[in-house]
mmCIF file of C-alpha atoms and ligand atoms in Angstrom:
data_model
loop_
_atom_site.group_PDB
_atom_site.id
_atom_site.type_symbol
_atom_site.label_atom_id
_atom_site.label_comp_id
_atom_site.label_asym_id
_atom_site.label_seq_id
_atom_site.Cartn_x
_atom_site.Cartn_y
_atom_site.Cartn_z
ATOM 1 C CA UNK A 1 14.840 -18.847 -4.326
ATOM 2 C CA UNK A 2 16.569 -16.456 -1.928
ATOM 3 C CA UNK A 3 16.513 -16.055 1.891
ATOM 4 C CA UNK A 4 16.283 -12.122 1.313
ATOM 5 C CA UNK A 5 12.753 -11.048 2.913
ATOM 6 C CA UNK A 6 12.194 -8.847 0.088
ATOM 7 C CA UNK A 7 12.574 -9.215 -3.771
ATOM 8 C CA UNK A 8 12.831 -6.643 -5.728
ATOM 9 C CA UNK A 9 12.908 -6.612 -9.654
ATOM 10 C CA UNK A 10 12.063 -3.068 -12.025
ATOM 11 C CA UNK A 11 9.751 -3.901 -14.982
ATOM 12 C CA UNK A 12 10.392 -0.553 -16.846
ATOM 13 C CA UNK A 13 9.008 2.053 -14.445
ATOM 14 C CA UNK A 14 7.390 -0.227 -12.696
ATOM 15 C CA UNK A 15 9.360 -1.208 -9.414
ATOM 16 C CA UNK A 16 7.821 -4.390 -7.527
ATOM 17 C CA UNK A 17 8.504 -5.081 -4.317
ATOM 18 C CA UNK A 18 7.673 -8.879 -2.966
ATOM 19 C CA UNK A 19 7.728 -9.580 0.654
ATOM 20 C CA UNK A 20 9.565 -13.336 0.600
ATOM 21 C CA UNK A 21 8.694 -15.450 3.741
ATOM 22 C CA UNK A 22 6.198 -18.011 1.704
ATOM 23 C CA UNK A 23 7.138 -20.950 4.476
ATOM 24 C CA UNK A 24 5.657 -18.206 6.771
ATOM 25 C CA UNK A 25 2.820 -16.835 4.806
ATOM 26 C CA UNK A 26 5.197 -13.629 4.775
ATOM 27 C CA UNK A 27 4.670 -13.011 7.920
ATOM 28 C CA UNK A 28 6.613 -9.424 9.122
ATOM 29 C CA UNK A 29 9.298 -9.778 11.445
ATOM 30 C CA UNK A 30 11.644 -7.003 12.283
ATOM 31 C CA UNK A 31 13.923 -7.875 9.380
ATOM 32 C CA UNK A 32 11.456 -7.480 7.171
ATOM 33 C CA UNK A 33 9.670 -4.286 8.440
ATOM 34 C CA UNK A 34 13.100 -2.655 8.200
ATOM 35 C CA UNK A 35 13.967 -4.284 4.579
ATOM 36 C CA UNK A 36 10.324 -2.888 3.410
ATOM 37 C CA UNK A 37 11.489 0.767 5.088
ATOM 38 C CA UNK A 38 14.519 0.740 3.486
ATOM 39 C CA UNK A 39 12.612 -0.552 0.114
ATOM 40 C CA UNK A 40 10.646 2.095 -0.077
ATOM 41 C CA UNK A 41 13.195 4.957 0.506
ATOM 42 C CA UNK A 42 14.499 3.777 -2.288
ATOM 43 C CA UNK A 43 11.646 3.937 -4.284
ATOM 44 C CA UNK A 44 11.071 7.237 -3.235
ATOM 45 C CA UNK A 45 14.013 8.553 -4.068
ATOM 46 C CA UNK A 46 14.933 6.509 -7.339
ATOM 47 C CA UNK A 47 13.936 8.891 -10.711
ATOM 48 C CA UNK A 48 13.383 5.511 -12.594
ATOM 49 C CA UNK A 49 10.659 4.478 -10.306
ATOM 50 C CA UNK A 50 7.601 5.786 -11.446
ATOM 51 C CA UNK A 51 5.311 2.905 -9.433
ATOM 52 C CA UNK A 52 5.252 0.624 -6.843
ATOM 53 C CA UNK A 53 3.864 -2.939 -6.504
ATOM 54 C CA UNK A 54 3.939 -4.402 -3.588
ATOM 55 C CA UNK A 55 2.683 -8.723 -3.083
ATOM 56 C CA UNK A 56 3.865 -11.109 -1.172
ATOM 57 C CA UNK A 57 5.162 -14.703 -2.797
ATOM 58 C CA UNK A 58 3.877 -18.014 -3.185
ATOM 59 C CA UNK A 59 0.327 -18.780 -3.775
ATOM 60 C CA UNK A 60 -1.090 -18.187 -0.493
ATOM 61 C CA UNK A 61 -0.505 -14.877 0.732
ATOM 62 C CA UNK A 62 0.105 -11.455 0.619
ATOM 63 C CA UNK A 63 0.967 -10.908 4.408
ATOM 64 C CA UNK A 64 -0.431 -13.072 7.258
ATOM 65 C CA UNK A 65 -0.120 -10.010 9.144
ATOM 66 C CA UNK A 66 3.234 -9.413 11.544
ATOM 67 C CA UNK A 67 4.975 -12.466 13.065
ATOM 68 C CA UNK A 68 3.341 -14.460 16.035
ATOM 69 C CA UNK A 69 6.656 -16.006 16.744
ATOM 70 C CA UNK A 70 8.507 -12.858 17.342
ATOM 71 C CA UNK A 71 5.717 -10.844 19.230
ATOM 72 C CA UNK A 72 4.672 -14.035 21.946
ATOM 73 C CA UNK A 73 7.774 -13.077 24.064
ATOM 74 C CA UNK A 74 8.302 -9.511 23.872
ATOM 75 C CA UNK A 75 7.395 -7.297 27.003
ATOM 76 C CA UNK A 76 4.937 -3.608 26.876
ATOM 77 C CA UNK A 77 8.176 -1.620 25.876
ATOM 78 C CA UNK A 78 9.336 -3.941 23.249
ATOM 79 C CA UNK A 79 5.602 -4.329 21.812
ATOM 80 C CA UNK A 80 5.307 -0.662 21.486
ATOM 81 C CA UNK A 81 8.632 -0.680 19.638
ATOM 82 C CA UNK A 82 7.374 -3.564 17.131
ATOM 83 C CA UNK A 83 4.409 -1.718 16.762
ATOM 84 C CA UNK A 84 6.222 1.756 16.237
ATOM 85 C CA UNK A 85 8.582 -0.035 13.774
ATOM 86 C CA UNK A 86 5.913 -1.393 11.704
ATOM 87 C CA UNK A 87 3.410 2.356 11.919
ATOM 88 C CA UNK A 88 6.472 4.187 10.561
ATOM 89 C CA UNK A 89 7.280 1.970 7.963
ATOM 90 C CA UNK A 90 3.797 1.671 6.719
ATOM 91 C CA UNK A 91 3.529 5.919 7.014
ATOM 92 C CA UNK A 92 6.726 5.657 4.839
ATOM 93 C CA UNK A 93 4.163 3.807 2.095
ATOM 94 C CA UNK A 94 1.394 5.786 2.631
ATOM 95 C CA UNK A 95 3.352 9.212 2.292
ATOM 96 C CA UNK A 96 5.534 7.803 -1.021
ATOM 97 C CA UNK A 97 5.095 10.754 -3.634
ATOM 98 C CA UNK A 98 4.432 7.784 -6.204
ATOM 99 C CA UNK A 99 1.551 5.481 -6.653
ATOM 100 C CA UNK A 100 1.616 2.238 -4.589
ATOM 101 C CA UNK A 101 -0.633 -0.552 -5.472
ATOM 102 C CA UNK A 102 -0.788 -3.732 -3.136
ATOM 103 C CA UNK A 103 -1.095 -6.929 -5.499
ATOM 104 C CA UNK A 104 -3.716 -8.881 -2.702
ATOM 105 C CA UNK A 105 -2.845 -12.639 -3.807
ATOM 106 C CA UNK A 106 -3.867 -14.277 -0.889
ATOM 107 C CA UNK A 107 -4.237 -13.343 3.214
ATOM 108 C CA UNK A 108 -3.805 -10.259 3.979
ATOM 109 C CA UNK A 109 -4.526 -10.426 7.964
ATOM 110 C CA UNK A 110 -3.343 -8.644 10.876
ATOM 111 C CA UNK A 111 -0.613 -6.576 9.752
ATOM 112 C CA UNK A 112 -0.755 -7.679 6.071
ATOM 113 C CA UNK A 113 -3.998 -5.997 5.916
ATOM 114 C CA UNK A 114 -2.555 -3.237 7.397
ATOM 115 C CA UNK A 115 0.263 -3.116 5.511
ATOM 116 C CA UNK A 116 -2.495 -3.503 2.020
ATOM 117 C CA UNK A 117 -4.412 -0.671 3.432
ATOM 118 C CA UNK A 118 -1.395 1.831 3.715
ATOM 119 C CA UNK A 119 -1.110 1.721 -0.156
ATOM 120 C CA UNK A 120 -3.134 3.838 -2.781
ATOM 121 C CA UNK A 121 -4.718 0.970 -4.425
ATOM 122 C CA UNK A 122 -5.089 -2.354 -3.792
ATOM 123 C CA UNK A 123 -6.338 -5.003 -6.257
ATOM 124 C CA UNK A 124 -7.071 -8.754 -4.997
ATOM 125 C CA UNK A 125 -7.454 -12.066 -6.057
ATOM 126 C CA UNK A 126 -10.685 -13.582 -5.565
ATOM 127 C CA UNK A 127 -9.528 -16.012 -3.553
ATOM 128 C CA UNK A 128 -7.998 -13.548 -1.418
ATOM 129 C CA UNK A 129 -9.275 -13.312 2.250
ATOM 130 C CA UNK A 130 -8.278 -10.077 4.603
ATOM 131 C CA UNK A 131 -9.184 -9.291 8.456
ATOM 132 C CA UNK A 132 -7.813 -7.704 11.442
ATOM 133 C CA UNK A 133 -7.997 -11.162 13.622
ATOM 134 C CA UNK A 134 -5.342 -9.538 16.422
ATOM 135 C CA UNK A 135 -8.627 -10.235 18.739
ATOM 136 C CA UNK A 136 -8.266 -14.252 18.728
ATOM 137 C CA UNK A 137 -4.356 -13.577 20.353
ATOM 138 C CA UNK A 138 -5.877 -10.840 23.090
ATOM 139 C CA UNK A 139 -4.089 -7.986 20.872
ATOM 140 C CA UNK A 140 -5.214 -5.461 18.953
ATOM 141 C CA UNK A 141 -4.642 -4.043 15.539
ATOM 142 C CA UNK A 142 -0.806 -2.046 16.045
ATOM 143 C CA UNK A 143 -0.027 -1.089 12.880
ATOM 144 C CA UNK A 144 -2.525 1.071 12.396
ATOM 145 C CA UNK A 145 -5.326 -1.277 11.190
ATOM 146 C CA UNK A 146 -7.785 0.225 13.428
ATOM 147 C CA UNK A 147 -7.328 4.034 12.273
ATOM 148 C CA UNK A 148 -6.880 3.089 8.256
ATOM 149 C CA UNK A 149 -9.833 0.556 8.705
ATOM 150 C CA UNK A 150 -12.063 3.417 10.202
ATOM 151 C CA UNK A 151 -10.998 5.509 7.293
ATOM 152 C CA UNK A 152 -11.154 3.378 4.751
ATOM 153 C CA UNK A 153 -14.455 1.510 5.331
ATOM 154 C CA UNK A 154 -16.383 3.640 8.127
ATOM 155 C CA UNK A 155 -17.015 2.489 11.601
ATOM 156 C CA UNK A 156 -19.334 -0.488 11.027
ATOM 157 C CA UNK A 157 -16.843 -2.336 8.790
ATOM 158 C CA UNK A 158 -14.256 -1.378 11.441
ATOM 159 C CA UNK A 159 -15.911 -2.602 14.567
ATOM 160 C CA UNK A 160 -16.922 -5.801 12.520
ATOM 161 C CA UNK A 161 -13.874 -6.861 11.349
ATOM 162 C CA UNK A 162 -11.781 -5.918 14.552
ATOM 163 C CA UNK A 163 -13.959 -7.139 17.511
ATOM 164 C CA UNK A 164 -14.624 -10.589 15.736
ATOM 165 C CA UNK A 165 -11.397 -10.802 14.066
ATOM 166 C CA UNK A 166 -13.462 -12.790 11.415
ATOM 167 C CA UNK A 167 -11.357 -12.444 7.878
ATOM 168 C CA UNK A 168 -14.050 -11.757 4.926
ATOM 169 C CA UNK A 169 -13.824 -13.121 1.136
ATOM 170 C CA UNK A 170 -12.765 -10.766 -1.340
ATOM 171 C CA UNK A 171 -15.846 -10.013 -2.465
ATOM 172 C CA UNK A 172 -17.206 -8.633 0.542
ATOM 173 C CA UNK A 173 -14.248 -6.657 1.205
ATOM 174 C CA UNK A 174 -15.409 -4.928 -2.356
ATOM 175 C CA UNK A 175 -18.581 -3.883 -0.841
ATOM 176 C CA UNK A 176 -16.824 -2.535 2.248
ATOM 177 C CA UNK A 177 -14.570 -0.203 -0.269
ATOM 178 C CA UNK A 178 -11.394 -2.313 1.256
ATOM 179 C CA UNK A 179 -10.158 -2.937 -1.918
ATOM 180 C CA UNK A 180 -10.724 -1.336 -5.229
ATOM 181 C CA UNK A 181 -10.407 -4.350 -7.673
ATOM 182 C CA UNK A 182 -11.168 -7.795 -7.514
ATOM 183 C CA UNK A 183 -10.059 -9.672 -10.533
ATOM 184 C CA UNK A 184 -9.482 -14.008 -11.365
ATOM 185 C CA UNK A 185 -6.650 -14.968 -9.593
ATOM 186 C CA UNK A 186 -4.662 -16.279 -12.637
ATOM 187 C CA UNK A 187 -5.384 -12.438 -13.777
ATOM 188 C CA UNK A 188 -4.061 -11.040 -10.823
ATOM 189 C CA UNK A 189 -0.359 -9.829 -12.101
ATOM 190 C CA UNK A 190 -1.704 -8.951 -15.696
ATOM 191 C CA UNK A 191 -4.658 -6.668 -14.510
ATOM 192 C CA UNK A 192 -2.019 -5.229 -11.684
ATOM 193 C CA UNK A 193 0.721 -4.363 -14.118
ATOM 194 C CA UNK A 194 -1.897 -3.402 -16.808
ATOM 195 C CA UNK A 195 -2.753 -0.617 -14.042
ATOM 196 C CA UNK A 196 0.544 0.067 -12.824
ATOM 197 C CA UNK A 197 1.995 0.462 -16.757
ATOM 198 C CA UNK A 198 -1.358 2.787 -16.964
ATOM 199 C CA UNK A 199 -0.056 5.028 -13.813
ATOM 200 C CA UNK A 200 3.859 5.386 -15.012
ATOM 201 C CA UNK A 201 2.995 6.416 -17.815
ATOM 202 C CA UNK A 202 1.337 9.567 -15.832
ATOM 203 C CA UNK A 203 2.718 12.699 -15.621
ATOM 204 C CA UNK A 204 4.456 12.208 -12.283
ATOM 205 C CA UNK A 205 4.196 15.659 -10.679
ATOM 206 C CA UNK A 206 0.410 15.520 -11.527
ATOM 207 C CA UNK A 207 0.306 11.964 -9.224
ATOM 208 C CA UNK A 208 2.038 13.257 -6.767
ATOM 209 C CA UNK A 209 -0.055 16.208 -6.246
ATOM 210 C CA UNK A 210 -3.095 13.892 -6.467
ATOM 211 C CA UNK A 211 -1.621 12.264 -3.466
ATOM 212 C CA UNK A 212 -0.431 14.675 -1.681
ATOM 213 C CA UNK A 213 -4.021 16.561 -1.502
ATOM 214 C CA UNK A 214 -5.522 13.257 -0.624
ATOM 215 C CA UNK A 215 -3.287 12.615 1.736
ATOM 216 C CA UNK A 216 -3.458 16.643 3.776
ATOM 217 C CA UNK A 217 -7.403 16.180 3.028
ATOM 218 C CA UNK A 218 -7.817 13.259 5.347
ATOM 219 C CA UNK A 219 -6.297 14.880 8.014
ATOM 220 C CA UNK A 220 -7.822 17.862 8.019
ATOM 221 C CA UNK A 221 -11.299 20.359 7.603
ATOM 222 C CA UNK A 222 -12.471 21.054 4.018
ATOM 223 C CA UNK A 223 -11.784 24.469 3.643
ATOM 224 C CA UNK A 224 -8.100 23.625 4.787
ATOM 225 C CA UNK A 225 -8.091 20.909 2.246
ATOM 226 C CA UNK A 226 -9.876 23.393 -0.619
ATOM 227 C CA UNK A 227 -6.805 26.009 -0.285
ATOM 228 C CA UNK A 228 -4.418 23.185 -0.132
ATOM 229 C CA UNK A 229 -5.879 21.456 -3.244
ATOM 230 C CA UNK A 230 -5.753 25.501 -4.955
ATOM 231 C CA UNK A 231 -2.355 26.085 -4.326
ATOM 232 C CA UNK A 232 -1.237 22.510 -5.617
ATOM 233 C CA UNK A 233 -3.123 22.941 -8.865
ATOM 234 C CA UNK A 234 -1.580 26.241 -9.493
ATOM 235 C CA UNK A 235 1.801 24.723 -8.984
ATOM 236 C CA UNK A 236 1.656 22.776 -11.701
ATOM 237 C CA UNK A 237 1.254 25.769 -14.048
ATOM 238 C CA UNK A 238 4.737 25.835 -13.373
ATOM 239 C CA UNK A 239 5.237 22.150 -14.659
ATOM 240 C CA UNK A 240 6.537 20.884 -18.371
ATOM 241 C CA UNK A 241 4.037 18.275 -18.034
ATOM 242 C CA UNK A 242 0.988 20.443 -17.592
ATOM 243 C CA UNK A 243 2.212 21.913 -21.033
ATOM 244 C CA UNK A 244 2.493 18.944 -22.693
ATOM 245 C CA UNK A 245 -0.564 17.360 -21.419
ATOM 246 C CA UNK A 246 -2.824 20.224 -22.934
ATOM 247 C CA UNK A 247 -0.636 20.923 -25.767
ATOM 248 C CA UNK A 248 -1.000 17.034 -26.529
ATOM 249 C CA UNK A 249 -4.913 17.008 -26.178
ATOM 250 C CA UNK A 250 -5.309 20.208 -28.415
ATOM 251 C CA UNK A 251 -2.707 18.324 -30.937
ATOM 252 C CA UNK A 252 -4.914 15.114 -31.016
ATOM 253 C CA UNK A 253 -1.778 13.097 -29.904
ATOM 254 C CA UNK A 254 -0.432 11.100 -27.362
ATOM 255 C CA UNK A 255 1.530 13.005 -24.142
ATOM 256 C CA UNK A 256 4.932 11.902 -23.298
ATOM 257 C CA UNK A 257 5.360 13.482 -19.737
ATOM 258 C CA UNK A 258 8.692 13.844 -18.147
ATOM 259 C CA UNK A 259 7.880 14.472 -14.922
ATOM 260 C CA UNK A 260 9.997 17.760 -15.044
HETATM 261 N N1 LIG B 1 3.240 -15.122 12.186
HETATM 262 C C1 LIG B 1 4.144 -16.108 12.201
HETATM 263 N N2 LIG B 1 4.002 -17.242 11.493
HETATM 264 C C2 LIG B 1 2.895 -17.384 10.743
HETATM 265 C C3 LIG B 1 1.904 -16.387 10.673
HETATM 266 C C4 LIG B 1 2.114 -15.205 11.436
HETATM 267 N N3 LIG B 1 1.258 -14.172 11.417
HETATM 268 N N4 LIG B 1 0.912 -16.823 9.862
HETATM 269 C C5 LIG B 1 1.284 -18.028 9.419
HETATM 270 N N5 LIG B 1 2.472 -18.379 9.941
HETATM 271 C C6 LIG B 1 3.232 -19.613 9.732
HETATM 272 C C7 LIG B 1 2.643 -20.793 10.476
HETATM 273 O O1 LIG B 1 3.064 -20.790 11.829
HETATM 274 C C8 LIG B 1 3.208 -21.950 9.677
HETATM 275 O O2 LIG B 1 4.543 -22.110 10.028
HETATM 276 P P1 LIG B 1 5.132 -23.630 10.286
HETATM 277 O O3 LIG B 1 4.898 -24.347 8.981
HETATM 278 O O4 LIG B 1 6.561 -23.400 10.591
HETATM 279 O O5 LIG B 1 4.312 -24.193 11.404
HETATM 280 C C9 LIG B 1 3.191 -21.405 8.248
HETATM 281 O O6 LIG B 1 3.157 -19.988 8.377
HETATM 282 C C10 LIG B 1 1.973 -21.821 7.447
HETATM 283 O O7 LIG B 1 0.824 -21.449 8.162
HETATM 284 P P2 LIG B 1 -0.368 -22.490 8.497
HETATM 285 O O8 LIG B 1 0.151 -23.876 8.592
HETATM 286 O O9 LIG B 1 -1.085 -21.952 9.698
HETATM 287 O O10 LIG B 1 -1.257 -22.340 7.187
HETATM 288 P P3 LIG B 1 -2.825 -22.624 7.062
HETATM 289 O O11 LIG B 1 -3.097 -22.625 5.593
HETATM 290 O O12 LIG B 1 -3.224 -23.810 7.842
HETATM 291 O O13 LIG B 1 -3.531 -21.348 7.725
HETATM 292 C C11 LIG B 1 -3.838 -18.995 8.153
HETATM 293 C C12 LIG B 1 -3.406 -20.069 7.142
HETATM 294 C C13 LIG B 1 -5.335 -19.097 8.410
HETATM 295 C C14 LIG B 1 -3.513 -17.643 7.524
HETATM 296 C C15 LIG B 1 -3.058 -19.191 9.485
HETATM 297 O O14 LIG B 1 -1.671 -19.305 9.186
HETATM 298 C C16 LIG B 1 -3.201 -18.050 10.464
HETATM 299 O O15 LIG B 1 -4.239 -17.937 11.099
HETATM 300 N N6 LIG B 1 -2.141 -17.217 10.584
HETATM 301 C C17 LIG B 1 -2.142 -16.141 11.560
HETATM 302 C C18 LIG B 1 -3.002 -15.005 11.111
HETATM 303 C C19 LIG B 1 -3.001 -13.923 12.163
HETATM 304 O O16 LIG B 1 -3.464 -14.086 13.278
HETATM 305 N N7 LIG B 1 -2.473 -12.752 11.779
HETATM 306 C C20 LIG B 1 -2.420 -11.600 12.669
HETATM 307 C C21 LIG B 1 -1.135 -11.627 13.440
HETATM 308 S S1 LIG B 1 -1.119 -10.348 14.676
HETATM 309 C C22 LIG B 1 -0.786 -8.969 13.811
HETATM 310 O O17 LIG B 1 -0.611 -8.963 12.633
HETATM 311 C C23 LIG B 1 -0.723 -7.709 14.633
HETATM 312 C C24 LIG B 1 -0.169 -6.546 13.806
HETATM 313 C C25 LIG B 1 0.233 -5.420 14.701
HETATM 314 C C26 LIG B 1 1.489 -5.766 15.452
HETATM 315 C C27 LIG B 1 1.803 -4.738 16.426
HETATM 316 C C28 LIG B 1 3.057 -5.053 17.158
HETATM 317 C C29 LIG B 1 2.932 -5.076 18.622
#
């Protein structure tokens, strides 16, 4: 045991990042939003990171969303600051050039839903239970839980989840298209690292591209998004990878990709 907020350990290529406040159901103070910023520059920047993981520890939770202690006292300039501190570090995520997947292993509420839903992928235990329940303190979603919700599930699930604040069972939060997996819970690492193992060994450009377009699409009109998604794919003519890849495939073998 540690009193860092975050622990972070590298299984090969696989970099996995655990938010560490299990007394408080890793609940997101400051410290910890800036650790996680800080984590995640890294992993951006770091050649041996291929993936990220992100989970929170002990059995319970993931994140029971950003800390209730820490917000009850702060005034409308300091909120907006929290709230600020927490948006940029989860655009940080959400922008990475390399796949994050959020390992759901518990609550994922307030801003620990928010925090899920600013990663690529998320798979969750099925005893995991997620909602935006800011409404039952008089808040509101502030780390962008009401735009990535929207997005995400559509404006039914949205409205649902945010005006009654009600958390929903993992199962349900399938059906909404909040999460793309639900596995066992005593599956929940092996299936996550089975998938993560699956993306690093991906040619890495290719990902990145795949996010990237993703990424511009959602923000903008279709034929914005076509041309950006044209001139990406032509780019990686210019890529080793793209030779191996189909060199590989015509070769009947496996392709090693560099991510040169
Ligand atoms: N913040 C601070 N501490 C928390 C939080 C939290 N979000 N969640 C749990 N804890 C603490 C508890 O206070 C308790 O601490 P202690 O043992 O010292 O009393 C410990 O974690 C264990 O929690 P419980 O005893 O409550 O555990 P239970 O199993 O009984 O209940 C629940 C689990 C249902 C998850 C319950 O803890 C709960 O409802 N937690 C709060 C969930 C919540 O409301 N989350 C949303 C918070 S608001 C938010 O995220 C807004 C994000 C945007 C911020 C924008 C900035 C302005």
């Amino acid at each position: 045991m540690t009193d860092a907020p975050l622990l972070v350990t590298d299984r090969d290529a696989v970099r996995v990042i655990t938010v560490n406040r299990p007394d408080k159901l890793n609940a997101l103070d400051s410290a910890t939003l800036d650790a996680l910023h800080a984590a995640f520059d890294d992993a951006a920047t770091d050649p041996a990171v291929r993936v990220v993981v992100l989970t929170g520890a002990g059995p319970k939770a993931f994140v029971a969303g950003a800390d209730i202690a820490e917000m009850a006292g702060l005034r409308p300039a300091e909120g907006r600051d929290f709230s600020l501190r927490g948006t940029r570090m989860m655009r940080r995520v959400e922008t990475l050039p390399k796949p994050v997947i959020a390992m759901v292993n518990g609550y994922a509420l307030g801003g620990g839903l928010e925090l899920a839903m600013s990663c690529h992928l998320r798979i969750a235990a099925d005893t995991a239970k997620v909602g935006q329940p800011e409404i039952n303190l008089g808040l509101i979603p502030g780390f962008g839980g009401s735009q990535r919700l929207l997005r995400l599930a559509g404006r039914a699930a949205a409205l649902e989840l945010c005006l009654t604040g009600a958390p929903v069972d993992a199962a349900r939060a399938l059906a909404l298209g909040i999460v793309n997996r639900v596995v066992p819970a005593a599956d929940l690492e092996a299936e996550t690292m089975a998938l993560a193992g699956q993306l690093a060994n991906a040619a890495p450009l290719a990902l990145r591209g795949i996010l990237d377009c993703i990424n511009i699409g959602g923000e903008c009109a279709i034929g914005e998004g076509l041309e950006y998604e044209s001139a990406q794919f032509g780019l990686m003519f210019a890529t080793e990878d793209m030779r191996e890849g189909t060199a590989a495939f015509l070769a009947r073998r496996k392709p090693a990709f560099t991510g040169r």
